Short mmCIF file of N, CA, C and O and ligand atoms in Angstrom, two decimals:
data_model
loop_
_atom_site.label_atom_id
_atom_site.label_comp_id
_atom_site.label_asym_id
_atom_site.label_seq_id
_atom_site.Cartn_x
_atom_site.Cartn_y
_atom_site.Cartn_z
N MET A 1 0.86 -1.33 0.18
CA MET A 1 0.03 -0.11 -0.01
C MET A 1 0.83 1.53 0.08
O MET A 1 0.52 2.04 1.02
N GLU A 2 2.07 1.15 -0.97
CA GLU A 2 2.46 2.56 -1.21
C GLU A 2 1.93 3.09 -1.93
O GLU A 2 2.66 3.00 -3.26
N LEU A 3 1.19 3.80 -1.42
CA LEU A 3 0.35 4.95 -2.52
C LEU A 3 1.28 6.12 -2.72
O LEU A 3 1.44 6.75 -3.62
N PHE A 4 1.92 6.57 -1.61
CA PHE A 4 2.52 7.86 -1.57
C PHE A 4 4.27 7.57 -1.96
O PHE A 4 5.43 7.25 -1.10
N THR A 5 4.48 7.43 -2.97
CA THR A 5 5.62 7.18 -3.53
C THR A 5 6.86 8.10 -3.98
O THR A 5 6.12 9.42 -4.04
N ASP A 6 8.38 8.18 -4.30
CA ASP A 6 8.83 9.20 -4.65
C ASP A 6 8.35 10.34 -5.56
O ASP A 6 8.38 11.32 -5.88
N GLU A 7 8.02 9.08 -7.00
CA GLU A 7 7.49 9.81 -7.84
C GLU A 7 6.25 10.30 -7.82
O GLU A 7 5.81 11.80 -8.92
N TYR A 8 5.29 10.14 -6.98
CA TYR A 8 4.25 10.87 -6.98
C TYR A 8 4.35 12.03 -6.56
O TYR A 8 3.92 13.11 -6.87
N PHE A 9 5.34 12.22 -5.38
CA PHE A 9 5.46 13.76 -4.79
C PHE A 9 6.84 14.67 -5.69
O PHE A 9 6.06 15.75 -5.99
N MET A 10 7.15 13.83 -6.44
CA MET A 10 8.16 14.43 -7.65
C MET A 10 6.85 15.26 -8.74
O MET A 10 7.40 16.08 -8.91
N ASN A 11 5.91 14.62 -9.06
CA ASN A 11 4.65 14.59 -9.84
C ASN A 11 4.37 16.15 -9.60
O ASN A 11 4.11 17.03 -10.13
N GLU A 12 3.97 15.89 -7.86
CA GLU A 12 3.71 17.22 -7.52
C GLU A 12 4.66 18.62 -7.53
O GLU A 12 3.97 19.64 -7.90
N ALA A 13 5.98 18.17 -7.64
CA ALA A 13 6.56 19.44 -7.19
C ALA A 13 6.95 19.80 -8.87
O ALA A 13 7.21 20.87 -9.27
N LEU A 14 6.55 18.79 -10.15
CA LEU A 14 6.30 19.29 -11.34
C LEU A 14 5.83 20.20 -11.77
O LEU A 14 5.22 21.04 -12.61
N LYS A 15 4.08 19.90 -11.18
CA LYS A 15 3.09 21.32 -11.14
C LYS A 15 3.78 22.36 -11.08
O LYS A 15 3.65 23.21 -11.37
N GLU A 16 4.38 22.49 -9.41
CA GLU A 16 4.83 23.54 -9.23
C GLU A 16 5.66 24.42 -10.34
O GLU A 16 5.58 25.36 -10.73
N ALA A 17 6.82 23.58 -11.12
CA ALA A 17 7.60 24.10 -11.94
C ALA A 17 7.03 24.56 -13.03
O ALA A 17 7.18 25.57 -13.68
N GLN A 18 5.72 23.70 -13.25
CA GLN A 18 4.86 24.19 -14.35
C GLN A 18 4.21 25.34 -13.96
O GLN A 18 3.99 26.81 -15.44
N LYS A 19 3.72 25.78 -12.87
CA LYS A 19 3.26 26.79 -12.61
C LYS A 19 4.30 28.19 -12.93
O LYS A 19 4.22 29.15 -13.10
N GLY A 20 5.75 28.10 -12.34
CA GLY A 20 6.96 28.48 -12.74
C GLY A 20 7.21 28.84 -13.99
O GLY A 20 6.89 30.26 -15.21
N TYR A 21 6.45 28.06 -14.95
CA TYR A 21 6.96 28.16 -16.62
C TYR A 21 5.60 29.57 -16.99
O TYR A 21 6.13 30.25 -17.84
N ASP A 22 4.62 29.15 -16.65
CA ASP A 22 3.77 29.88 -16.94
C ASP A 22 3.71 31.22 -16.78
O ASP A 22 3.03 32.08 -17.25
N ALA A 23 4.19 31.46 -15.19
CA ALA A 23 4.54 32.44 -15.10
C ALA A 23 5.81 33.17 -15.34
O ALA A 23 6.85 34.23 -14.90
N ASP A 24 6.53 32.65 -16.58
CA ASP A 24 7.34 33.15 -17.31
C ASP A 24 9.03 33.46 -15.97
O ASP A 24 10.29 33.76 -15.92
N GLU A 25 8.62 31.96 -14.91
CA GLU A 25 10.29 32.08 -14.23
C GLU A 25 10.72 30.66 -15.05
O GLU A 25 9.84 29.86 -15.09
N VAL A 26 12.05 30.57 -14.80
CA VAL A 26 12.58 28.98 -14.40
C VAL A 26 11.91 28.20 -14.17
O VAL A 26 11.79 28.36 -12.35
N PRO A 27 11.98 27.16 -14.80
CA PRO A 27 10.85 26.22 -13.88
C PRO A 27 11.50 25.38 -13.30
O PRO A 27 11.38 24.28 -13.24
N VAL A 28 11.48 25.74 -11.77
CA VAL A 28 11.93 24.87 -10.62
C VAL A 28 10.94 24.56 -9.69
O VAL A 28 10.22 25.76 -9.70
N GLY A 29 10.15 23.59 -9.31
CA GLY A 29 9.31 23.72 -8.27
C GLY A 29 9.70 22.54 -7.24
O GLY A 29 10.60 21.18 -7.67
N ALA A 30 9.24 22.84 -6.10
CA ALA A 30 9.56 21.93 -4.83
C ALA A 30 8.37 21.84 -4.09
O ALA A 30 7.14 22.53 -4.23
N VAL A 31 8.70 20.53 -3.05
CA VAL A 31 7.49 20.36 -2.18
C VAL A 31 8.24 19.96 -1.21
O VAL A 31 8.74 18.99 -1.07
N ILE A 32 7.58 20.18 -0.06
CA ILE A 32 8.26 19.14 1.16
C ILE A 32 6.87 18.73 1.93
O ILE A 32 5.74 19.12 2.12
N VAL A 33 7.81 17.34 1.93
CA VAL A 33 6.82 16.31 2.36
C VAL A 33 6.78 15.63 4.62
O VAL A 33 8.15 15.83 4.26
N CYS A 34 5.96 15.75 5.22
CA CYS A 34 6.25 15.45 6.61
C CYS A 34 4.76 14.14 6.45
O CYS A 34 3.72 14.53 6.33
N ASP A 35 5.11 13.37 7.13
CA ASP A 35 4.44 12.02 7.31
C ASP A 35 3.57 11.55 5.73
O ASP A 35 2.18 11.81 6.43
N ASN A 36 3.71 11.70 4.84
CA ASN A 36 3.29 11.84 3.78
C ASN A 36 2.16 12.60 3.20
O ASN A 36 1.30 12.33 2.04
N LYS A 37 2.08 13.81 3.79
CA LYS A 37 1.55 14.66 3.25
C LYS A 37 2.72 16.08 3.07
O LYS A 37 3.36 16.72 3.55
N ILE A 38 1.94 16.85 1.90
CA ILE A 38 2.59 17.91 1.47
C ILE A 38 2.34 18.91 2.30
O ILE A 38 1.23 19.63 2.37
N ILE A 39 3.34 19.83 2.90
CA ILE A 39 3.70 20.87 4.03
C ILE A 39 3.45 22.12 3.44
O ILE A 39 3.43 23.18 3.73
N ALA A 40 4.81 22.20 2.09
CA ALA A 40 4.77 23.38 1.55
C ALA A 40 5.16 22.79 0.29
O ALA A 40 5.17 22.28 -0.41
N ARG A 41 4.42 23.77 -1.07
CA ARG A 41 4.60 23.84 -1.81
C ARG A 41 5.22 25.40 -2.54
O ARG A 41 4.79 26.28 -2.37
N ALA A 42 6.12 24.99 -3.85
CA ALA A 42 7.14 26.25 -4.02
C ALA A 42 7.32 25.90 -5.40
O ALA A 42 7.73 25.36 -5.87
N HIS A 43 7.41 27.63 -6.24
CA HIS A 43 8.41 27.41 -7.08
C HIS A 43 9.08 28.25 -6.99
O HIS A 43 8.94 29.43 -6.74
N ASN A 44 10.31 28.29 -8.41
CA ASN A 44 11.06 29.72 -8.70
C ASN A 44 10.33 30.93 -8.39
O ASN A 44 9.22 31.19 -9.04
N LEU A 45 10.61 32.35 -8.18
CA LEU A 45 10.16 33.40 -7.90
C LEU A 45 10.62 34.67 -8.69
O LEU A 45 10.28 35.77 -7.59
N THR A 46 12.29 34.27 -8.72
CA THR A 46 13.06 34.72 -9.06
C THR A 46 12.65 36.61 -9.85
O THR A 46 13.05 37.46 -9.13
N GLU A 47 12.03 36.31 -10.53
CA GLU A 47 11.16 37.41 -10.98
C GLU A 47 10.20 38.13 -10.45
O GLU A 47 10.29 39.08 -10.61
N ARG A 48 9.29 37.43 -10.03
CA ARG A 48 8.21 38.05 -9.80
C ARG A 48 8.40 39.09 -8.50
O ARG A 48 8.36 40.37 -7.99
N LEU A 49 9.43 38.28 -7.80
CA LEU A 49 9.59 39.00 -6.39
C LEU A 49 11.26 39.85 -6.48
O LEU A 49 11.73 40.53 -5.60
N ASN A 50 11.80 40.19 -8.25
CA ASN A 50 13.01 40.56 -8.18
C ASN A 50 14.26 40.09 -7.13
O ASN A 50 14.83 40.74 -6.31
N ASP A 51 14.22 39.04 -6.83
CA ASP A 51 15.24 38.38 -5.72
C ASP A 51 15.90 37.10 -6.23
O ASP A 51 15.49 36.30 -6.38
N VAL A 52 16.94 37.33 -6.60
CA VAL A 52 18.03 36.12 -7.04
C VAL A 52 17.91 34.52 -5.45
O VAL A 52 18.33 33.57 -6.09
N THR A 53 17.46 35.07 -4.50
CA THR A 53 17.43 34.14 -3.58
C THR A 53 16.16 33.61 -4.14
O THR A 53 15.91 32.48 -2.88
N ALA A 54 15.20 33.90 -4.39
CA ALA A 54 13.79 33.37 -4.33
C ALA A 54 13.91 32.09 -5.15
O ALA A 54 12.40 31.89 -5.92
N HIS A 55 14.91 31.11 -4.59
CA HIS A 55 14.50 29.45 -5.31
C HIS A 55 13.66 29.11 -5.03
O HIS A 55 13.44 29.37 -3.77
N ALA A 56 12.72 28.04 -5.27
CA ALA A 56 11.76 27.07 -5.11
C ALA A 56 12.22 26.79 -3.31
O ALA A 56 11.31 26.68 -2.60
N GLU A 57 13.22 26.26 -3.74
CA GLU A 57 13.59 25.63 -2.20
C GLU A 57 13.95 26.06 -0.84
O GLU A 57 13.33 25.96 -0.15
N MET A 58 14.29 27.32 -1.40
CA MET A 58 14.17 28.66 -0.51
C MET A 58 12.38 28.84 0.06
O MET A 58 11.89 29.21 1.56
N GLN A 59 11.59 29.19 -1.32
CA GLN A 59 10.53 29.68 -0.28
C GLN A 59 10.09 28.42 0.41
O GLN A 59 9.11 28.59 1.33
N ALA A 60 10.30 26.99 -0.07
CA ALA A 60 9.66 25.85 0.63
C ALA A 60 10.45 25.50 2.21
O ALA A 60 9.35 25.14 2.80
N ILE A 61 11.29 25.81 1.99
CA ILE A 61 11.86 25.68 3.50
C ILE A 61 10.90 27.01 4.72
O ILE A 61 10.77 26.67 5.53
N THR A 62 11.11 27.68 4.18
CA THR A 62 10.48 29.01 4.67
C THR A 62 8.90 28.83 4.80
O THR A 62 8.22 28.76 6.14
N SER A 63 8.26 28.27 3.90
CA SER A 63 6.77 27.70 3.93
C SER A 63 6.65 26.67 4.88
O SER A 63 5.86 26.50 6.05
N ALA A 64 7.62 25.59 5.03
CA ALA A 64 7.33 23.96 5.75
C ALA A 64 7.73 25.03 7.53
O ALA A 64 6.69 23.93 8.09
N ALA A 65 8.50 25.89 7.28
CA ALA A 65 8.78 26.23 8.56
C ALA A 65 7.79 26.37 9.71
O ALA A 65 7.41 26.42 10.84
N ASN A 66 7.12 27.69 9.06
CA ASN A 66 6.05 27.99 9.19
C ASN A 66 5.02 27.36 9.51
O ASN A 66 4.13 27.46 10.45
N TYR A 67 4.88 26.52 8.62
CA TYR A 67 3.71 25.25 8.89
C TYR A 67 4.13 24.31 10.16
O TYR A 67 2.84 24.25 10.93
N ILE A 68 5.34 24.00 10.54
CA ILE A 68 5.16 23.17 11.02
C ILE A 68 5.82 24.03 13.09
O ILE A 68 5.52 23.39 13.95
N GLY A 69 5.67 25.55 12.89
CA GLY A 69 6.00 25.94 13.75
C GLY A 69 7.37 25.97 14.58
O GLY A 69 7.43 26.33 15.66
N GLY A 70 8.28 25.48 13.80
CA GLY A 70 9.76 25.37 14.51
C GLY A 70 10.80 25.06 13.19
O GLY A 70 10.07 24.99 11.96
N LYS A 71 11.78 25.54 13.31
CA LYS A 71 12.90 26.27 12.13
C LYS A 71 13.32 24.39 11.49
O LYS A 71 14.36 24.80 10.36
N TYR A 72 13.90 23.69 12.65
CA TYR A 72 14.17 22.38 11.85
C TYR A 72 13.00 21.39 11.15
O TYR A 72 12.04 21.34 11.29
N LEU A 73 13.52 20.79 10.15
CA LEU A 73 12.98 20.02 9.29
C LEU A 73 13.29 18.56 9.35
O LEU A 73 12.93 17.97 8.07
N ASN A 74 13.91 18.01 10.09
CA ASN A 74 14.70 16.95 10.50
C ASN A 74 13.30 15.63 10.06
O ASN A 74 13.82 14.38 9.93
N GLU A 75 12.19 16.26 10.20
CA GLU A 75 11.41 14.67 10.13
C GLU A 75 10.12 14.98 8.79
O GLU A 75 9.66 14.29 8.16
N CYS A 76 11.43 16.14 7.77
CA CYS A 76 10.76 16.21 6.57
C CYS A 76 11.61 15.90 5.33
O CYS A 76 12.42 15.57 5.21
N VAL A 77 10.98 15.73 3.90
CA VAL A 77 11.60 15.37 2.79
C VAL A 77 11.46 16.42 2.26
O VAL A 77 10.32 17.26 1.79
N LEU A 78 12.41 16.95 1.18
CA LEU A 78 12.07 17.90 -0.26
C LEU A 78 12.54 17.17 -1.27
O LEU A 78 13.03 16.12 -1.69
N TYR A 79 11.34 17.45 -2.04
CA TYR A 79 11.48 16.84 -3.57
C TYR A 79 11.33 18.13 -4.08
O TYR A 79 10.77 19.27 -4.49
N VAL A 80 12.42 18.25 -5.28
CA VAL A 80 12.73 19.10 -6.07
C VAL A 80 13.00 19.02 -7.56
O VAL A 80 13.65 17.98 -7.76
N THR A 81 12.38 19.62 -8.35
CA THR A 81 12.65 18.95 -9.73
C THR A 81 14.46 19.00 -10.54
O THR A 81 14.69 18.10 -11.43
N VAL A 82 15.10 19.86 -9.90
CA VAL A 82 16.37 20.05 -10.27
C VAL A 82 17.24 19.86 -9.61
O VAL A 82 17.01 20.73 -7.80
N GLU A 83 18.43 19.60 -8.93
CA GLU A 83 19.38 19.46 -8.13
C GLU A 83 19.27 21.25 -7.61
O GLU A 83 19.70 22.13 -8.30
N PRO A 84 19.74 21.24 -5.95
CA PRO A 84 19.32 22.48 -5.58
C PRO A 84 21.18 22.78 -6.01
O PRO A 84 22.03 22.21 -6.02
N CYS A 85 21.03 24.21 -5.82
CA CYS A 85 22.36 25.14 -6.10
C CYS A 85 22.90 25.17 -4.77
O CYS A 85 22.73 24.64 -3.65
N PRO A 86 24.20 25.62 -5.00
CA PRO A 86 25.21 25.45 -3.05
C PRO A 86 24.29 26.69 -2.05
O PRO A 86 24.29 25.90 -1.02
N MET A 87 23.42 27.25 -2.26
CA MET A 87 22.81 28.60 -1.39
C MET A 87 21.44 27.56 -0.83
O MET A 87 21.67 27.57 0.35
N CYS A 88 20.87 26.84 -2.24
CA CYS A 88 19.71 25.81 -1.67
C CYS A 88 20.56 24.63 -0.60
O CYS A 88 19.38 24.80 0.28
N ALA A 89 21.16 24.22 -0.95
CA ALA A 89 22.28 23.22 -0.10
C ALA A 89 22.12 23.60 1.07
O ALA A 89 22.01 23.28 2.21
N GLY A 90 23.06 24.83 1.16
CA GLY A 90 23.34 25.42 2.30
C GLY A 90 22.32 25.32 3.52
O GLY A 90 22.25 25.36 4.66
N ALA A 91 21.09 26.16 2.61
CA ALA A 91 20.15 26.60 3.48
C ALA A 91 19.54 24.78 3.88
O ALA A 91 19.00 24.99 5.01
N LEU A 92 19.42 23.95 3.00
CA LEU A 92 19.01 22.56 3.58
C LEU A 92 19.56 22.19 4.64
O LEU A 92 18.98 21.51 5.42
N GLY A 93 21.01 22.64 4.60
CA GLY A 93 21.88 21.96 5.65
C GLY A 93 21.25 22.50 6.95
O GLY A 93 21.56 21.80 8.06
N TRP A 94 21.26 23.73 7.04
CA TRP A 94 20.63 24.67 8.09
C TRP A 94 19.26 23.95 8.54
O TRP A 94 19.39 23.59 10.02
N SER A 95 18.43 23.44 7.73
CA SER A 95 17.27 23.09 8.29
C SER A 95 17.34 21.51 8.55
O SER A 95 16.29 20.89 9.55
N GLN A 96 17.89 20.88 8.38
CA GLN A 96 18.62 19.65 8.93
C GLN A 96 17.70 18.65 8.42
O GLN A 96 17.36 17.51 8.76
N ILE A 97 17.02 18.72 7.11
CA ILE A 97 15.99 18.04 6.40
C ILE A 97 16.45 16.76 6.16
O ILE A 97 17.59 16.58 6.28
N SER A 98 15.42 15.53 6.60
CA SER A 98 16.00 14.19 6.52
C SER A 98 16.33 13.67 5.17
O SER A 98 17.08 12.89 4.93
N LYS A 99 15.92 14.05 4.42
CA LYS A 99 16.17 13.78 2.75
C LYS A 99 15.81 14.65 1.82
O LYS A 99 14.56 15.16 1.66
N VAL A 100 16.61 14.62 0.86
CA VAL A 100 16.18 15.00 -0.18
C VAL A 100 16.24 14.86 -1.90
O VAL A 100 17.26 13.80 -1.87
N VAL A 101 15.28 14.74 -2.53
CA VAL A 101 15.26 13.93 -3.95
C VAL A 101 14.92 14.91 -4.90
O VAL A 101 14.40 15.78 -5.02
N TYR A 102 15.82 15.11 -5.80
CA TYR A 102 15.78 15.81 -7.05
C TYR A 102 15.78 14.87 -8.51
O TYR A 102 15.91 13.65 -8.17
N GLY A 103 15.13 15.90 -9.33
CA GLY A 103 15.07 15.20 -10.41
C GLY A 103 16.48 15.05 -11.58
O GLY A 103 17.17 14.37 -11.68
N ALA A 104 16.15 16.39 -11.87
CA ALA A 104 17.32 16.26 -13.43
C ALA A 104 18.49 16.98 -12.39
O ALA A 104 18.70 18.00 -11.29
N LYS A 105 20.06 16.59 -12.89
CA LYS A 105 21.01 17.00 -12.66
C LYS A 105 21.24 18.26 -13.25
O LYS A 105 20.84 18.79 -14.08
N ASP A 106 22.13 19.40 -12.24
CA ASP A 106 22.35 20.58 -12.70
C ASP A 106 23.88 20.31 -12.92
O ASP A 106 24.09 20.56 -11.99
N GLU A 107 24.22 20.50 -14.19
CA GLU A 107 25.70 20.00 -14.38
C GLU A 107 26.45 21.54 -13.73
O GLU A 107 27.80 21.19 -13.65
N LYS A 108 25.65 22.28 -13.82
CA LYS A 108 26.64 23.59 -14.12
C LYS A 108 26.44 24.33 -12.50
O LYS A 108 27.83 24.68 -12.24
N LYS A 109 25.32 24.08 -12.10
CA LYS A 109 25.22 25.12 -10.83
C LYS A 109 24.94 24.20 -9.54
O LYS A 109 24.37 24.45 -8.41
N GLY A 110 24.73 22.54 -9.61
CA GLY A 110 24.50 21.79 -8.65
C GLY A 110 25.31 21.91 -7.92
O GLY A 110 26.61 22.12 -7.51
N PHE A 111 24.83 21.59 -6.49
CA PHE A 111 25.96 21.53 -5.42
C PHE A 111 26.49 20.03 -5.56
O PHE A 111 27.57 20.84 -4.63
N SER A 112 26.30 19.38 -5.95
CA SER A 112 27.12 18.23 -5.71
C SER A 112 28.18 18.08 -6.74
O SER A 112 29.43 17.66 -6.21
N LYS A 113 28.68 18.96 -7.37
CA LYS A 113 29.76 19.41 -8.25
C LYS A 113 30.98 19.69 -7.40
O LYS A 113 32.01 19.49 -7.24
N ILE A 114 30.25 20.78 -6.02
CA ILE A 114 31.06 21.28 -5.38
C ILE A 114 31.47 20.45 -3.90
O ILE A 114 32.49 20.71 -3.89
N ASP A 115 30.12 20.49 -3.45
CA ASP A 115 30.58 19.78 -1.92
C ASP A 115 29.20 19.35 -1.38
O ASP A 115 28.67 20.04 -1.46
N TYR A 116 29.36 18.13 -1.18
CA TYR A 116 28.30 17.45 -0.23
C TYR A 116 27.92 17.58 0.96
O TYR A 116 27.07 17.33 1.54
N GLN A 117 29.22 18.15 1.58
CA GLN A 117 28.90 18.42 2.84
C GLN A 117 28.28 19.62 3.28
O GLN A 117 27.84 19.76 4.56
N MET A 118 27.59 20.19 2.60
CA MET A 118 27.15 21.71 2.72
C MET A 118 25.57 20.80 3.45
O MET A 118 25.02 21.83 4.06
N LEU A 119 24.84 19.84 3.08
CA LEU A 119 24.33 19.21 3.73
C LEU A 119 24.50 18.82 5.14
O LEU A 119 25.71 18.40 5.49
N HIS A 120 23.20 18.68 5.38
CA HIS A 120 23.72 17.83 7.20
C HIS A 120 24.15 16.46 7.07
O HIS A 120 23.92 15.92 6.29
N PRO A 121 24.90 16.11 8.11
CA PRO A 121 25.54 14.57 7.92
C PRO A 121 24.59 13.10 7.75
O PRO A 121 24.62 12.36 7.17
N LYS A 122 23.41 13.82 8.38
CA LYS A 122 22.37 12.97 8.22
C LYS A 122 20.92 12.81 6.77
O LYS A 122 20.77 11.85 6.69
N THR A 123 21.32 13.69 6.55
CA THR A 123 20.30 13.71 5.08
C THR A 123 20.87 12.92 4.64
O THR A 123 22.00 12.65 3.87
N ARG A 124 19.45 12.11 3.94
CA ARG A 124 20.03 11.23 2.63
C ARG A 124 19.38 12.09 1.17
O ARG A 124 18.54 12.89 1.45
N VAL A 125 20.24 11.63 -0.13
CA VAL A 125 20.28 12.44 -1.09
C VAL A 125 19.70 11.07 -2.31
O VAL A 125 20.59 10.13 -2.15
N PHE A 126 18.66 11.49 -2.74
CA PHE A 126 18.52 10.75 -4.32
C PHE A 126 18.43 11.43 -4.96
O PHE A 126 17.42 12.09 -5.36
N ASP A 127 18.65 10.96 -6.52
CA ASP A 127 18.40 11.89 -7.57
C ASP A 127 17.98 10.84 -8.87
O ASP A 127 17.86 9.86 -8.44
N GLY A 128 17.51 11.52 -9.76
CA GLY A 128 17.05 10.81 -10.99
C GLY A 128 15.72 10.27 -10.96
O GLY A 128 15.14 9.78 -11.82
N VAL A 129 14.91 10.66 -10.21
CA VAL A 129 13.44 10.58 -9.83
C VAL A 129 12.76 11.82 -11.02
O VAL A 129 12.80 12.63 -11.02
N MET A 130 12.20 10.86 -12.06
CA MET A 130 11.32 11.58 -13.04
C MET A 130 12.45 12.31 -13.67
O MET A 130 12.29 13.75 -14.11
N GLN A 131 13.70 12.42 -14.19
CA GLN A 131 14.69 12.83 -14.41
C GLN A 131 14.19 13.63 -15.66
O GLN A 131 14.44 14.82 -15.90
N SER A 132 13.75 12.36 -16.51
CA SER A 132 13.20 12.80 -17.82
C SER A 132 12.33 14.36 -17.85
O SER A 132 12.45 15.30 -19.00
N GLU A 133 11.59 14.15 -17.23
CA GLU A 133 10.18 14.70 -17.66
C GLU A 133 10.95 16.24 -16.43
O GLU A 133 10.78 17.71 -17.33
N CYS A 134 11.53 15.85 -15.71
CA CYS A 134 12.14 17.64 -14.67
C CYS A 134 13.19 18.19 -15.79
O CYS A 134 13.04 19.76 -15.97
N SER A 135 13.98 17.62 -16.62
CA SER A 135 14.76 18.40 -17.15
C SER A 135 14.46 18.71 -18.61
O SER A 135 14.57 19.68 -18.77
N ALA A 136 13.05 17.95 -19.30
CA ALA A 136 12.55 18.54 -20.33
C ALA A 136 11.48 20.01 -20.24
O ALA A 136 11.90 20.55 -20.88
N ILE A 137 11.19 19.95 -18.87
CA ILE A 137 10.73 21.53 -18.99
C ILE A 137 11.41 22.37 -18.78
O ILE A 137 11.66 23.47 -19.22
N MET A 138 12.74 22.21 -18.43
CA MET A 138 13.76 23.50 -18.17
C MET A 138 14.31 23.64 -20.18
O MET A 138 14.49 24.28 -20.35
N LYS A 139 14.70 22.16 -20.42
CA LYS A 139 14.97 22.50 -21.85
C LYS A 139 14.06 23.36 -22.95
O LYS A 139 14.09 24.10 -23.50
N GLN A 140 12.66 22.98 -22.68
CA GLN A 140 11.91 24.03 -22.82
C GLN A 140 11.57 25.32 -23.00
O GLN A 140 11.61 26.05 -23.70
N PHE A 141 12.07 25.31 -21.69
CA PHE A 141 11.87 27.00 -21.18
C PHE A 141 12.83 27.83 -21.91
O PHE A 141 12.60 28.66 -22.43
N PHE A 142 14.53 26.95 -21.99
CA PHE A 142 15.46 27.61 -22.45
C PHE A 142 15.31 28.03 -24.16
O PHE A 142 15.88 28.79 -24.36
N LYS A 143 14.96 27.08 -24.53
CA LYS A 143 14.53 26.81 -25.84
C LYS A 143 13.62 28.45 -26.31
O LYS A 143 13.73 28.66 -26.91
N GLU A 144 12.60 28.25 -25.52
CA GLU A 144 11.46 29.51 -25.65
C GLU A 144 11.92 30.96 -25.67
O GLU A 144 11.72 31.85 -26.38
N LYS A 145 13.16 30.71 -24.81
CA LYS A 145 14.01 32.00 -23.74
C LYS A 145 14.42 32.50 -25.41
O LYS A 145 14.78 33.95 -25.52
N ARG A 146 15.25 31.68 -25.97
CA ARG A 146 16.09 32.00 -27.07
C ARG A 146 15.69 32.32 -28.23
O ARG A 146 16.07 33.21 -29.44
N LYS A 147 14.62 32.04 -28.45
CA LYS A 147 13.46 32.54 -29.57
C LYS A 147 13.57 34.04 -29.54
O LYS A 147 13.34 34.85 -29.11
ZN1 ZN B 201 18.81 27.37 -5.80
#
């Protein structure tokens, strides 16, 4: 009765990415899950907020902490469509999140290129969940941008 799989939640993160896409934001989406329940949803808002730090993960961390009423997310899992950047990985490290699942790798700006130690030592990381869908929406976005 594994109703809630990694694919299920990644698909929810992809819906957020699509909202970003529709709003002309770089289409990265994230959800944070606690006890199989989505407690935060976010997409990239750097254009709308005029804020380079407004990545999906940053929004989701703040929103999840508000929901929980505590700053640590050590009972929570983050699903994000694209590999977190070092800024977000640092923030996820501070949050002590228990697990990070991402879809597409970011060869240029992904944190794993630089340093895995940014995350909390107890945080487990999984990648490649719905990778092709997650990278397809990014490719489409940048293809449209170049037109
Ligand atoms: Zn980031």
